[in-house]
XYZ file of C-alpha atoms in Angstrom:
282
model
C -97.862 -28.970 -53.006
C -99.679 -25.770 -53.733
C -102.201 -25.917 -56.557
C -102.021 -23.651 -59.591
C -105.060 -21.700 -58.455
C -103.600 -21.115 -54.983
C -100.193 -20.230 -56.417
C -101.742 -17.664 -58.718
C -103.748 -16.223 -55.866
C -100.550 -15.841 -53.852
C -98.721 -14.364 -56.819
C -101.386 -12.046 -58.199
C -100.788 -11.751 -61.881
C -104.176 -10.077 -61.641
C -102.533 -6.748 -60.989
C -100.862 -6.466 -64.380
C -103.778 -7.966 -66.218
C -106.555 -5.847 -64.661
C -106.208 -3.184 -67.314
C -109.426 -3.191 -69.190
C -112.837 -3.441 -67.493
C -113.845 -4.440 -64.010
C -117.063 -6.336 -63.416
C -120.472 -4.999 -64.393
C -121.021 -3.783 -60.841
C -118.380 -1.056 -61.179
C -119.915 2.332 -60.642
C -119.653 5.338 -62.882
C -116.510 7.425 -62.457
C -117.266 11.075 -61.637
C -115.819 13.550 -64.131
C -114.193 16.859 -63.234
C -114.278 19.334 -64.854
C -117.644 19.366 -66.635
C -117.939 18.052 -70.175
C -116.508 20.216 -72.946
C -119.089 22.317 -74.740
C -116.851 24.628 -76.801
C -117.128 23.385 -80.435
C -113.535 24.326 -81.244
C -112.188 22.375 -78.273
C -114.489 19.457 -79.113
C -113.027 19.377 -82.608
C -109.483 19.376 -81.237
C -110.350 16.514 -78.890
C -111.919 14.548 -81.754
C -108.824 15.024 -83.925
C -106.553 13.842 -81.126
C -108.754 10.766 -80.576
C -108.708 9.923 -84.276
C -104.908 10.121 -84.279
C -104.696 7.757 -81.299
C -107.157 5.288 -82.907
C -105.272 5.376 -86.218
C -101.966 4.546 -84.486
C -103.514 1.635 -82.593
C -105.326 0.251 -85.627
C -102.183 0.461 -87.747
C -100.391 -1.726 -85.203
C -103.272 -4.196 -85.262
C -103.226 -4.331 -89.064
C -99.455 -4.849 -89.090
C -99.457 -7.452 -86.325
C -96.965 -10.176 -87.115
C -94.564 -12.566 -85.382
C -93.359 -11.137 -82.070
C -91.579 -11.878 -78.849
C -92.152 -9.894 -75.646
C -90.284 -10.324 -72.377
C -91.381 -8.377 -69.319
C -90.947 -8.233 -65.566
C -93.683 -7.707 -63.026
C -93.198 -6.324 -59.534
C -96.256 -6.333 -57.349
C -97.181 -5.544 -53.790
C -100.144 -6.553 -51.626
C -100.764 -6.083 -47.889
C -99.330 -9.567 -47.346
C -96.435 -9.838 -49.780
C -94.444 -8.517 -52.684
C -92.833 -10.447 -55.504
C -91.242 -10.251 -58.914
C -92.350 -12.389 -61.851
C -91.000 -12.862 -65.357
C -93.345 -13.060 -68.342
C -92.383 -14.389 -71.748
C -94.960 -14.057 -74.535
C -94.778 -14.935 -78.213
C -96.980 -15.462 -81.243
C -97.509 -14.823 -84.948
C -99.886 -11.910 -84.536
C -103.060 -11.515 -82.578
C -103.909 -15.182 -81.848
C -102.939 -17.644 -80.631
C -100.689 -16.277 -77.895
C -98.344 -18.348 -75.761
C -97.048 -17.117 -72.424
C -94.844 -18.563 -69.720
C -94.955 -17.069 -66.228
C -91.957 -17.683 -63.990
C -91.477 -16.954 -60.316
C -87.698 -17.254 -60.561
C -84.946 -19.109 -62.389
C -86.206 -22.618 -63.025
C -89.472 -21.938 -61.176
C -92.246 -21.973 -63.750
C -95.573 -20.885 -62.352
C -97.757 -21.463 -65.392
C -97.644 -22.252 -69.099
C -100.556 -20.593 -70.877
C -102.031 -20.688 -74.346
C -104.972 -18.633 -75.509
C -106.592 -18.311 -78.908
C -109.857 -16.745 -79.991
C -112.031 -19.450 -78.433
C -110.071 -21.423 -75.846
C -107.689 -21.123 -72.922
C -105.275 -23.597 -71.303
C -103.213 -22.945 -68.155
C -100.820 -25.732 -67.169
C -99.077 -26.012 -63.808
C -96.001 -28.163 -64.422
C -95.285 -28.646 -60.711
C -98.757 -30.020 -59.997
C -99.226 -31.788 -63.315
C -102.627 -30.121 -63.636
C -104.215 -28.097 -66.421
C -107.245 -25.815 -66.356
C -109.141 -25.490 -69.622
C -112.014 -23.341 -70.803
C -113.772 -22.567 -74.078
C -114.437 -18.944 -73.114
C -111.073 -17.239 -73.451
C -112.440 -13.908 -72.199
C -113.404 -15.052 -68.703
C -110.817 -17.777 -68.216
C -108.542 -15.930 -65.812
C -111.479 -14.694 -63.770
C -112.600 -18.274 -63.267
C -109.105 -19.322 -62.253
C -109.626 -17.199 -59.175
C -107.935 -14.031 -60.449
C -109.823 -10.708 -60.545
C -108.922 -10.399 -64.228
C -111.732 -9.415 -66.603
C -109.997 -10.463 -69.821
C -107.427 -12.883 -71.148
C -103.816 -13.225 -72.161
C -104.576 -11.923 -75.657
C -105.708 -8.585 -74.229
C -102.510 -8.322 -72.240
C -100.580 -8.938 -75.442
C -102.554 -6.209 -77.189
C -101.684 -3.712 -74.464
C -97.985 -4.557 -74.485
C -97.948 -4.247 -78.295
C -99.859 -0.952 -78.322
C -102.995 -2.372 -79.984
C -105.184 -0.380 -77.592
C -108.369 -0.466 -79.669
C -108.389 -4.256 -79.245
C -108.866 -3.676 -75.491
C -110.526 -0.269 -75.095
C -113.594 0.836 -77.109
C -112.921 2.824 -80.267
C -115.612 5.428 -79.552
C -116.160 7.754 -76.627
C -119.332 9.036 -75.005
C -118.021 12.453 -74.048
C -114.733 14.230 -73.384
C -113.324 16.510 -70.672
C -110.217 18.630 -70.331
C -107.358 17.321 -68.207
C -105.726 19.963 -65.963
C -102.194 18.791 -66.828
C -102.969 18.910 -70.556
C -104.715 16.647 -73.026
C -108.179 15.152 -72.738
C -110.076 12.526 -70.740
C -112.465 10.409 -72.813
C -115.279 8.512 -71.117
C -115.801 5.169 -72.833
C -118.549 2.612 -72.412
C -118.521 -1.060 -73.373
C -119.623 -4.436 -72.139
C -116.982 -6.573 -70.470
C -114.814 -8.744 -72.695
C -116.643 -11.945 -71.835
C -119.458 -10.853 -74.189
C -121.870 -12.577 -71.836
C -124.483 -9.847 -71.610
C -122.755 -7.978 -68.808
C -123.917 -4.460 -68.076
C -122.111 -1.582 -69.710
C -119.146 -0.306 -67.724
C -117.826 3.195 -68.070
C -114.122 3.917 -67.883
C -111.962 6.941 -68.583
C -108.989 6.966 -70.945
C -106.654 9.960 -70.838
C -104.595 11.052 -73.828
C -101.674 13.461 -73.635
C -101.553 16.500 -75.958
C -99.432 14.292 -78.260
C -102.075 11.572 -78.417
C -100.346 9.159 -76.037
C -102.592 6.994 -73.839
C -101.424 7.831 -70.322
C -104.101 6.495 -67.968
C -107.117 4.190 -67.868
C -109.364 4.217 -64.797
C -112.610 2.545 -63.810
C -114.623 1.966 -60.643
C -114.552 3.573 -57.215
C -113.281 2.701 -53.736
C -112.122 -0.892 -53.352
C -113.289 -1.532 -56.924
C -111.234 1.309 -58.390
C -108.479 0.412 -60.813
C -106.003 2.853 -62.348
C -103.557 1.892 -65.080
C -100.843 4.453 -65.820
C -98.740 4.165 -68.972
C -95.370 5.855 -69.500
C -91.728 5.288 -70.546
C -92.712 5.667 -74.176
C -90.504 4.088 -76.836
C -88.042 6.503 -78.444
C -88.653 4.998 -81.878
C -92.440 4.919 -81.397
C -93.519 7.761 -79.086
C -97.029 6.346 -78.574
C -95.897 2.894 -77.372
C -95.549 2.592 -73.551
C -92.757 0.584 -71.982
C -94.063 0.753 -68.425
C -97.507 -0.057 -67.049
C -98.230 0.874 -63.422
C -101.373 -0.476 -61.802
C -103.162 0.494 -58.595
C -106.018 -1.828 -57.675
C -108.239 -0.710 -54.818
C -106.341 1.020 -52.043
C -103.607 -1.483 -51.188
C -102.451 -3.427 -54.250
C -99.988 -2.158 -56.823
C -97.930 -3.550 -59.672
C -95.403 -2.371 -62.225
C -94.983 -4.158 -65.559
C -91.760 -3.285 -67.382
C -91.222 -4.305 -70.994
C -87.691 -5.684 -71.255
C -87.857 -6.815 -74.868
C -90.464 -6.127 -77.540
C -89.217 -7.570 -80.812
C -91.008 -7.982 -84.142
C -89.701 -11.042 -85.958
C -89.151 -11.685 -89.638
C -89.883 -15.404 -89.501
C -93.130 -16.779 -88.044
C -93.147 -19.367 -85.292
C -93.852 -22.911 -86.373
C -97.233 -24.331 -85.341
C -95.531 -26.595 -82.795
C -93.967 -23.574 -81.074
C -97.420 -22.146 -80.434
C -98.914 -25.365 -79.093
C -99.131 -26.333 -75.448
C -98.661 -30.085 -75.302
C -99.799 -31.567 -72.018
C -97.770 -34.517 -70.692
C -99.419 -37.886 -70.371
C -101.160 -38.200 -67.043
C -101.975 -34.484 -66.749
C -105.089 -33.852 -64.674
C -107.532 -31.913 -66.846
C -109.787 -29.646 -64.825
C -112.564 -27.315 -65.951
C -112.171 -23.792 -64.741
C -114.045 -23.145 -61.485
C -117.327 -21.293 -61.804
C -116.322 -18.705 -59.185
């Protein structure tokens, strides 16, 4: 029977998760047009950025019990599939997520908190564990530079938990709005080199695109289908990774809850006899 690592490689959850920073080897993204020098336009760009940051930080401060259901459609040169994701938690951490390949076909049960990660394959009776939640998915064999918590932040609109809160410089976007070049180390906090990425905001302050890298290392995340009740909260995330891999993550349900989950509902109990494996070093 196929192992969890092989199953995940065949069903690349990596495409929806690769939405923050690629590895430290990613090259700087060229900017066109040239950086803004007009003080009045710089001020306008700064005000728009501050509005975006305030919205994201308010969501982080108000984080509470939630349930998110989503679907993922992805395509690679070899295949295309649809997955179902079900995530829940009482705020920012811990986060539980189940990934299903179809009705009754559970691919992985995952739990991540601020310092640990567990991914359990119920069909193989095998669990991968790691104390570094930031690099866990990378070491599972997925080109994913962050963890399940970061995915939860994106789906909940807590963008400053994933993207840096400050920008290096800003450029105009031909279709309107601004493109902010950000710089930060990767989320593993392991001394990786700084990686520059570009976050675009619409004239209304909506995050519409994140891009980083070039060529086969280029990743573009587009965000749209904004919530009618919260016009800065995307309901659709479209990813292009390299030149031949794409994915679309659609939020089906994003529900804040009045009552918190019990501690047992956020645990991931491993059955007796489960094979415990350390994450591969890659």
